[in-house]
Coordinates of C-alpha atoms in Angstrom, one line a residue:
M329 CA -22.6 -0.7 15.3
K330 CA -19.8 -3.1 16.4
I331 CA -16.4 -3.3 14.8
K332 CA -15.0 -6.8 15.1
S333 CA -11.5 -8.1 14.8
V334 CA -11.3 -11.8 13.8
N335 CA -8.2 -14.0 13.8
P336 CA -8.0 -15.5 10.2
Y337 CA -6.0 -18.5 11.5
T338 CA -8.1 -19.5 14.5
E339 CA -11.4 -17.9 13.3
E340 CA -11.9 -16.6 16.8
V341 CA -12.8 -13.0 17.7
N342 CA -9.8 -11.0 18.9
W343 CA -11.5 -7.8 19.9
T344 CA -14.8 -6.0 19.5
Y345 CA -15.3 -2.2 19.6
D346 CA -18.2 0.2 19.4
A347 CA -18.1 2.3 16.3
L348 CA -18.1 6.1 16.7
S349 CA -21.2 8.0 15.6
F350 CA -21.1 10.9 13.1
G351 CA -21.6 13.3 16.1
D352 CA -18.6 11.8 17.8
C353 CA -16.6 12.5 14.6
E354 CA -17.8 16.1 14.6
D355 CA -16.6 16.5 18.1
Q356 CA -13.2 15.1 17.2
V357 CA -12.9 17.3 14.1
K358 CA -13.4 20.3 16.3
K359 CA -10.6 19.2 18.6
S360 CA -8.3 18.5 15.7
R361 CA -9.1 21.9 14.2
D362 CA -8.3 23.6 17.5
T363 CA -5.0 21.7 17.6
F364 CA -4.0 22.5 14.1
S365 CA -2.9 26.1 14.7
G366 CA -0.4 25.1 17.4
W367 CA 1.0 22.1 15.5
S368 CA 1.3 23.9 12.2
S369 CA 3.1 26.9 13.8
L370 CA 5.9 24.6 15.1
S371 CA 9.1 24.7 13.0
V372 CA 9.7 21.7 10.7
E373 CA 12.7 20.9 12.9
K374 CA 10.5 20.6 16.0
R375 CA 7.9 18.5 14.2
T376 CA 10.5 16.1 12.9
R377 CA 11.8 15.5 16.4
Y378 CA 8.4 13.9 17.2
I379 CA 8.6 11.8 14.0
A380 CA 12.1 10.6 15.0
R381 CA 10.7 9.5 18.4
A382 CA 7.9 7.6 16.6
A383 CA 10.6 5.5 14.9
E384 CA 12.1 4.7 18.3
V385 CA 8.7 3.7 19.7
L386 CA 8.1 1.4 16.7
R387 CA 11.5 -0.3 17.1
Q388 CA 11.1 -0.7 20.9
N389 CA 7.7 -2.5 20.5
K390 CA 8.0 -4.1 17.1
R391 CA 7.2 -7.6 18.2
V392 CA 4.1 -6.5 20.1
Y393 CA 2.8 -4.6 17.0
A394 CA 3.8 -7.4 14.7
E395 CA 1.8 -9.9 16.7
I396 CA -1.3 -7.6 16.5
I397 CA -1.0 -7.5 12.7
T398 CA -0.7 -11.2 12.5
K399 CA -3.6 -11.9 14.8
E400 CA -5.8 -9.4 12.9
M401 CA -5.1 -10.2 9.2
G402 CA -3.0 -13.4 9.1
K403 CA 0.3 -12.1 7.8
P404 CA 3.3 -14.4 8.7
I405 CA 5.0 -13.0 11.7
R406 CA 8.4 -12.5 10.0
Q407 CA 6.7 -10.3 7.4
S408 CA 4.8 -8.4 10.1
V409 CA 8.0 -7.6 11.9
G410 CA 9.5 -6.4 8.6
E411 CA 6.4 -4.1 8.2
I412 CA 7.1 -2.4 11.5
E413 CA 10.8 -2.0 10.7
K414 CA 9.8 -0.4 7.4
C415 CA 7.5 2.1 9.2
A416 CA 10.5 3.1 11.4
C417 CA 12.6 3.6 8.4
L418 CA 9.9 5.9 6.9
C419 CA 10.0 8.0 10.1
D420 CA 13.7 8.2 9.9
Y421 CA 13.6 9.4 6.3
Y422 CA 11.2 12.2 6.9
A423 CA 12.9 13.2 10.2
E424 CA 16.2 13.5 8.4
N425 CA 15.1 15.2 5.2
S426 CA 11.9 17.2 5.7
T427 CA 13.6 20.4 6.8
E428 CA 15.4 20.5 3.5
F429 CA 12.4 19.4 1.5
L430 CA 10.1 22.1 3.0
K431 CA 12.4 25.1 3.0
D432 CA 11.4 28.1 0.9
E433 CA 12.4 28.0 -2.7
V434 CA 13.8 31.3 -4.0
V435 CA 13.0 32.2 -7.6
E436 CA 14.9 34.9 -9.4
T437 CA 12.5 37.4 -11.0
E438 CA 12.4 41.2 -11.6
A439 CA 11.0 41.7 -8.1
E440 CA 13.0 42.5 -5.0
K441 CA 12.4 38.9 -3.8
S442 CA 10.3 36.0 -5.0
Y443 CA 9.9 32.7 -3.4
V444 CA 7.7 29.6 -3.0
T445 CA 6.7 28.4 0.5
F446 CA 4.9 25.3 1.6
E447 CA 2.1 25.6 4.1
P448 CA -0.1 22.9 5.6
L449 CA -3.7 22.7 4.6
G450 CA -5.4 21.6 7.9
I451 CA -7.1 18.3 8.7
I452 CA -6.3 15.4 6.3
L453 CA -8.4 12.2 6.4
G454 CA -6.7 9.0 5.6
I455 CA -8.7 6.0 4.5
V456 CA -6.5 2.9 4.4
P457 CA -6.8 -0.9 3.9
W458 CA -5.9 -3.9 5.9
D459 CA -3.1 -5.5 3.8
F460 CA -0.3 -3.6 5.5
P461 CA -2.1 -2.3 8.6
F462 CA 0.7 -0.2 10.0
W463 CA 2.6 0.7 6.8
Q464 CA -0.5 2.0 5.0
A465 CA -1.3 4.3 7.9
F466 CA 2.2 5.5 8.4
R467 CA 2.8 6.1 4.7
F468 CA -0.2 8.4 4.7
A469 CA 0.3 10.1 8.1
V470 CA 4.0 10.8 8.4
P471 CA 4.4 13.1 5.4
A472 CA 1.1 14.9 6.2
L473 CA 2.1 15.4 9.9
T474 CA 5.6 16.5 9.0
A475 CA 4.2 19.1 6.6
G476 CA 2.2 20.5 9.5
N477 CA -1.2 19.0 9.0
V478 CA -3.2 17.1 11.6
C479 CA -4.6 13.7 10.7
L480 CA -7.7 11.5 11.1
L481 CA -7.4 7.8 10.3
K482 CA -10.3 5.7 9.0
H483 CA -8.8 2.2 8.9
A484 CA -10.3 -1.0 7.5
S485 CA -12.9 -2.4 9.9
N486 CA -11.2 -5.8 10.3
V487 CA -8.0 -4.3 11.8
P488 CA -9.3 -2.0 14.6
M489 CA -6.6 -2.9 17.1
S490 CA -3.9 -2.1 14.6
A491 CA -5.6 1.3 13.9
L492 CA -5.6 2.1 17.6
E493 CA -2.0 1.0 18.1
V494 CA -0.9 3.3 15.3
E495 CA -2.5 6.2 17.3
K496 CA -0.7 5.0 20.4
V497 CA 2.7 5.1 18.6
F498 CA 2.3 8.8 18.0
T499 CA 1.0 9.4 21.5
E500 CA 4.0 7.6 23.0
A501 CA 6.2 9.7 20.7
G502 CA 4.9 12.7 22.5
L503 CA 2.8 14.3 19.8
P504 CA 0.3 16.8 21.2
E505 CA -3.2 15.4 21.8
N506 CA -5.4 15.4 18.7
V507 CA -2.6 15.8 16.2
F508 CA -3.3 12.3 15.1
K509 CA -6.5 10.4 15.9
T510 CA -8.0 7.1 14.8
L511 CA -11.7 7.0 14.1
L512 CA -13.4 3.6 14.4
I513 CA -16.1 4.2 11.9
D514 CA -17.7 2.6 8.9
S515 CA -17.3 3.7 5.3
K516 CA -20.6 5.6 5.3
T517 CA -19.6 7.8 8.2
A518 CA -16.2 8.5 6.5
M519 CA -18.1 9.7 3.4
E520 CA -20.3 11.9 5.5
I521 CA -17.2 13.5 7.0
I522 CA -16.0 14.5 3.5
D523 CA -19.5 15.5 2.3
E524 CA -20.0 17.7 5.3
D525 CA -16.8 19.6 4.5
L526 CA -15.2 18.7 7.8
V527 CA -11.7 18.0 6.4
D528 CA -9.2 19.8 4.1
G529 CA -7.9 16.8 2.1
V530 CA -8.3 13.1 1.6
S531 CA -5.9 10.3 1.0
I532 CA -7.3 6.8 0.2
T533 CA -5.7 3.5 -0.6
G534 CA -8.2 1.0 -1.7
S535 CA -10.3 -0.4 -4.5
Q536 CA -11.2 1.3 -7.7
G537 CA -14.8 1.6 -6.6
A538 CA -14.0 3.2 -3.2
G539 CA -11.4 5.5 -4.9
S540 CA -13.9 6.6 -7.5
E541 CA -16.5 7.4 -4.9
V542 CA -14.1 9.3 -2.6
G543 CA -12.6 11.2 -5.6
E544 CA -16.0 12.2 -6.9
L545 CA -17.0 13.5 -3.5
A546 CA -13.7 15.3 -2.7
G547 CA -13.8 16.8 -6.2
R548 CA -17.3 18.2 -5.6
M549 CA -16.1 19.7 -2.3
I550 CA -13.0 21.1 -4.0
K551 CA -10.7 19.2 -1.7
P552 CA -7.3 17.9 -2.8
F553 CA -7.1 14.1 -2.8
V554 CA -4.6 11.3 -3.4
L555 CA -5.9 7.9 -4.8
E556 CA -3.8 4.8 -4.6
L557 CA -6.0 2.2 -6.1
G558 CA -4.0 -1.0 -6.6
G559 CA -3.3 -2.8 -9.8
S560 CA -2.6 -5.9 -11.8
D561 CA 1.1 -5.6 -12.1
P562 CA 2.8 -7.3 -15.0
F563 CA 6.0 -9.4 -14.4
I564 CA 7.7 -9.6 -17.8
V565 CA 10.3 -12.3 -18.5
L566 CA 12.3 -11.9 -21.7
E567 CA 14.2 -14.7 -23.4
D568 CA 17.6 -13.5 -22.1
A569 CA 16.5 -13.3 -18.4
D570 CA 18.1 -15.3 -15.5
I571 CA 15.2 -17.7 -15.3
D572 CA 15.9 -19.2 -11.9
R573 CA 16.5 -15.8 -10.3
A574 CA 13.3 -14.4 -11.9
A575 CA 11.3 -17.4 -10.6
Q576 CA 12.6 -16.8 -7.1
F577 CA 11.6 -13.2 -7.2
A578 CA 8.3 -14.2 -8.8
I579 CA 7.6 -16.2 -5.6
E580 CA 8.2 -13.4 -3.3
S581 CA 6.5 -10.8 -5.4
R582 CA 3.4 -12.8 -5.9
F583 CA 3.0 -14.7 -2.6
L584 CA 4.2 -12.1 -0.1
N585 CA 1.4 -11.5 2.4
A586 CA -0.5 -14.4 0.8
G587 CA -0.7 -12.4 -2.4
Q588 CA -2.6 -9.6 -0.7
S589 CA -0.7 -6.6 -1.9
C590 CA -1.6 -3.9 -4.5
I591 CA 2.0 -4.0 -5.8
A592 CA 2.3 -7.8 -6.0
A593 CA 3.2 -9.2 -9.4
K594 CA -0.2 -10.4 -10.7
R595 CA 0.4 -11.3 -14.4
F596 CA 3.4 -13.3 -15.4
I597 CA 4.0 -12.4 -19.1
V598 CA 6.7 -14.8 -20.4
V599 CA 8.3 -14.9 -23.9
E600 CA 7.5 -18.3 -25.4
D601 CA 11.1 -19.3 -25.8
V602 CA 11.6 -19.6 -22.1
V603 CA 8.1 -20.2 -20.7
V604 CA 8.6 -23.9 -20.1
D605 CA 11.8 -23.3 -18.1
F606 CA 10.1 -20.4 -16.2
I607 CA 7.1 -22.5 -15.2
E608 CA 9.3 -25.4 -14.2
A609 CA 11.4 -23.1 -11.9
F610 CA 8.4 -21.3 -10.6
E611 CA 6.6 -24.6 -9.6
L612 CA 9.7 -25.9 -7.9
H613 CA 9.9 -22.8 -5.7
I614 CA 6.1 -22.8 -5.0
Q615 CA 6.5 -26.4 -3.7
E616 CA 9.1 -25.2 -1.2
L617 CA 6.8 -22.7 0.5
K618 CA 5.6 -23.5 4.0
I619 CA 1.9 -22.8 4.5
G620 CA 0.4 -22.7 8.0
D621 CA 0.4 -21.0 11.3
P622 CA 1.3 -17.3 10.7
M623 CA 2.8 -17.1 14.2
D624 CA 5.4 -19.7 13.2
E625 CA 8.7 -18.0 12.2
E626 CA 9.1 -20.6 9.4
T627 CA 5.8 -19.9 7.8
D628 CA 5.8 -18.3 4.3
I629 CA 2.1 -18.1 3.6
G630 CA -0.6 -17.7 6.2
P631 CA -4.4 -17.4 5.7
V632 CA -6.0 -14.7 3.7
A633 CA -7.4 -11.8 5.8
K634 CA -11.1 -12.4 5.5
K635 CA -13.4 -15.4 4.8
E636 CA -15.1 -13.6 2.0
C637 CA -11.8 -13.4 0.1
I638 CA -11.9 -17.1 -0.3
D639 CA -15.1 -17.0 -2.3
I640 CA -13.7 -14.3 -4.6
L641 CA -10.6 -16.3 -5.3
E642 CA -12.5 -19.5 -5.9
K643 CA -14.6 -17.7 -8.5
I644 CA -11.5 -16.5 -10.3
L645 CA -10.2 -20.0 -10.5
R646 CA -13.6 -21.3 -11.8
D647 CA -13.5 -18.6 -14.4
A648 CA -10.1 -19.7 -15.6
K649 CA -11.3 -23.3 -15.8
R650 CA -14.3 -22.3 -17.9
K651 CA -12.0 -20.5 -20.3
G652 CA -9.8 -23.6 -20.8
A653 CA -7.2 -23.4 -18.1
E654 CA -6.0 -26.2 -15.9
P655 CA -4.8 -24.5 -12.7
H656 CA -2.1 -26.2 -10.6
V657 CA -2.9 -26.0 -6.9
Y658 CA -0.3 -26.6 -4.2
G659 CA -0.2 -27.5 -0.5
E660 CA -2.7 -29.3 1.7
E661 CA -6.2 -28.3 2.7
H662 CA -6.6 -26.8 6.2
A663 CA -9.6 -27.7 8.3
K664 CA -9.6 -24.4 10.0
G665 CA -8.6 -20.9 9.1
F666 CA -9.2 -18.7 6.0
F667 CA -6.6 -20.6 3.9
F668 CA -6.4 -20.5 0.1
R669 CA -3.8 -22.8 -1.5
P670 CA -1.4 -21.2 -3.9
A671 CA -2.4 -21.7 -7.5
L672 CA -0.6 -21.4 -10.8
I673 CA -2.5 -21.0 -14.1
P674 CA -0.2 -22.0 -17.0
A675 CA -1.1 -20.7 -20.4
A676 CA -3.6 -18.2 -19.1
S677 CA -5.5 -16.0 -21.5
V678 CA -6.0 -12.3 -21.2
D679 CA -9.8 -12.6 -21.0
M680 CA -9.6 -14.4 -17.7
K681 CA -10.5 -12.5 -14.5
A682 CA -7.1 -13.7 -13.2
C683 CA -5.5 -11.5 -15.9
N684 CA -7.6 -8.3 -15.9
F685 CA -8.9 -8.1 -12.3
E686 CA -6.9 -7.1 -9.2
V687 CA -6.5 -10.5 -7.7
C688 CA -5.9 -10.2 -3.9
G689 CA -4.7 -13.7 -3.1
P690 CA -2.1 -16.4 -4.1
I691 CA -3.1 -17.0 -7.7
A692 CA -0.4 -16.7 -10.4
P693 CA -1.5 -16.6 -14.1
V694 CA 1.3 -17.1 -16.7
I695 CA 0.6 -15.5 -20.1
I696 CA 2.7 -16.5 -23.1
A697 CA 3.9 -13.7 -25.4
R698 CA 5.5 -14.3 -28.8
N699 CA 8.1 -11.6 -28.3
E700 CA 9.0 -8.4 -26.4
D701 CA 6.5 -6.3 -28.4
E702 CA 3.6 -8.6 -27.6
A703 CA 4.7 -8.7 -24.0
A704 CA 4.5 -4.9 -23.8
E705 CA 1.1 -4.9 -25.5
I706 CA -0.2 -7.4 -23.0
A707 CA 1.3 -5.5 -20.1
N708 CA -0.5 -2.3 -21.1
S709 CA -3.8 -4.0 -21.9
T710 CA -5.5 -3.6 -18.6
E711 CA -7.0 -0.5 -17.0
F712 CA -4.4 -0.6 -14.2
G713 CA -1.0 1.1 -14.1
L714 CA 0.6 0.8 -10.7
G715 CA 3.8 -1.2 -11.0
A716 CA 5.7 -3.5 -13.4
E717 CA 8.7 -5.8 -13.4
I718 CA 11.0 -6.6 -16.3
W719 CA 13.5 -9.4 -16.4
S720 CA 16.4 -9.3 -18.9
A721 CA 20.2 -9.6 -18.9
D722 CA 20.3 -6.6 -21.4
L723 CA 19.8 -3.6 -19.1
E724 CA 19.6 -1.1 -22.0
R725 CA 16.9 -3.2 -23.7
A726 CA 15.1 -3.5 -20.4
E727 CA 15.2 0.3 -19.9
R728 CA 13.8 0.9 -23.4
L729 CA 11.0 -1.5 -22.6
A730 CA 10.4 0.2 -19.2
K731 CA 9.6 3.5 -21.1
R732 CA 6.9 1.7 -23.0
I733 CA 5.1 0.3 -19.9
R734 CA 2.3 2.5 -18.6
A735 CA 2.9 2.3 -14.9
G736 CA 3.9 4.6 -12.0
F737 CA 6.8 2.3 -11.0
V738 CA 8.9 -0.1 -13.0
T739 CA 11.6 -2.3 -11.6
I740 CA 14.2 -4.1 -13.7
N741 CA 15.5 -7.4 -12.4
G742 CA 13.9 -7.0 -9.0
M743 CA 10.5 -6.7 -7.3
V744 CA 8.3 -3.6 -7.0
K745 CA 8.2 -2.3 -3.4
S746 CA 7.6 1.1 -2.0
D747 CA 10.6 3.0 -0.7
P748 CA 10.4 6.2 1.4
R749 CA 13.0 7.7 -0.9
L750 CA 11.0 7.2 -4.1
P751 CA 7.6 8.5 -5.2
F752 CA 4.9 5.9 -5.2
G753 CA 1.6 5.9 -7.1
G754 CA 0.0 4.8 -10.3
V755 CA -1.6 5.9 -13.6
K756 CA -4.8 5.0 -15.4
K757 CA -7.2 3.4 -13.0
S758 CA -4.5 2.8 -10.4
G759 CA -4.7 6.2 -9.0
I760 CA -3.9 9.9 -8.9
G761 CA -1.1 11.7 -7.0
R762 CA 2.0 10.4 -5.3
E763 CA 3.0 9.3 -1.9
L764 CA 6.5 9.1 -0.3
S765 CA 9.6 11.0 -1.2
Y766 CA 9.9 14.7 -1.8
Y767 CA 6.7 14.5 -3.9
G768 CA 4.5 12.8 -1.4
L769 CA 5.5 15.4 1.3
K770 CA 3.9 18.1 -0.8
Q771 CA 0.6 16.5 -1.7
F772 CA -1.2 18.2 1.1
V773 CA 0.4 21.7 1.3
N774 CA -0.5 25.1 -0.1
I775 CA 2.3 25.8 -2.6
K776 CA 2.2 29.5 -2.0
T777 CA 4.0 32.1 -4.1
V778 CA 5.3 35.3 -2.4
V779 CA 6.5 38.2 -4.4
I780 CA 8.1 41.3 -2.7
N781 CA 8.6 44.6 -4.5
K782 CA 10.2 47.8 -3.2

């Protein structure tokens, strides 16, 4: 089998690779297993020195890595550079804080001494998507490596060069061979690796279907797993919000990465008193977006990552039209490249796919709510629960509303974005477990209790 990287802007093939066989993966697992004992026996301080060096490598080569991202999945180059910088900050955070986070926790009991210690599990398999090719991989790997695990990466098949370059970052940072390895494999082979009991934990960021399949298999094998499965994040605008500021953030939150982000705002729930003003401001800002060559520093929206994404997005717009909507579409048609023009669906209804499906592309439905209570009801009406945004001048009111929203992350007067300092993950069908922060560092450790008596 061949794994092919296609440039979404030029539609030309970037690179082609031979996929590894299951036998190749078994050989790599053995090497990783042999390496684990040495890596895990290092002190946390020594492991974090490698992670700190990875941050240096990322910063030294950020333009090179950014151009690879843009060539493979079409992200505007400014955003790709920002992604690399964010990965470096992630490394900084764990390099600076992991020794404290992983130190033994003494607990007072009747025994001579009682404490909790945190020990790595072994080989952790990460299955990650293409939307943020470096960030998704680093977000999984850095905490797992810092905790003393070794990692195998199964990346999305359309970004193989990004996957290999992630491995090279760790190699150039001096990590011992086989502590981190990229496997160019298909999904079937990844499932075989789990099914054959070759790894000790699994982290997946992906679709509901993929997460459900991985979770079922990992559960059957009694393996710990983390599922980050995306969402349909509500963006709630109350009548006392700063409408223009909310509209500006709505643009960034919805159209960053051409709308291809699990934490993008996907449903704009606006109280009826201000809906006309919000749509007016929103449309004005959409019209200011520059759509085109993702290598151009001025471009705001590039092509979507894959040709098949266009068909899915067109079906979502057709569904909205069948159900009474009149979508507003902006920008010019492109003769070449996997472009999908930004679309606004005013007065969308909750039964539309645009409002209850994870839309991975630049479509923005606006749902009108009578009041705050109805806005909360609509926000909680889907099976997703990853992030949410609330816009209001009354911060106490907004905090009360935040407690009513069933999501793993709520931002007031700002956009949802992952931060190494804060735990990240969802509820309901948006996932299980947490990444990042103190919490994410301990997802793949044995939380061992030790009690000492005289």
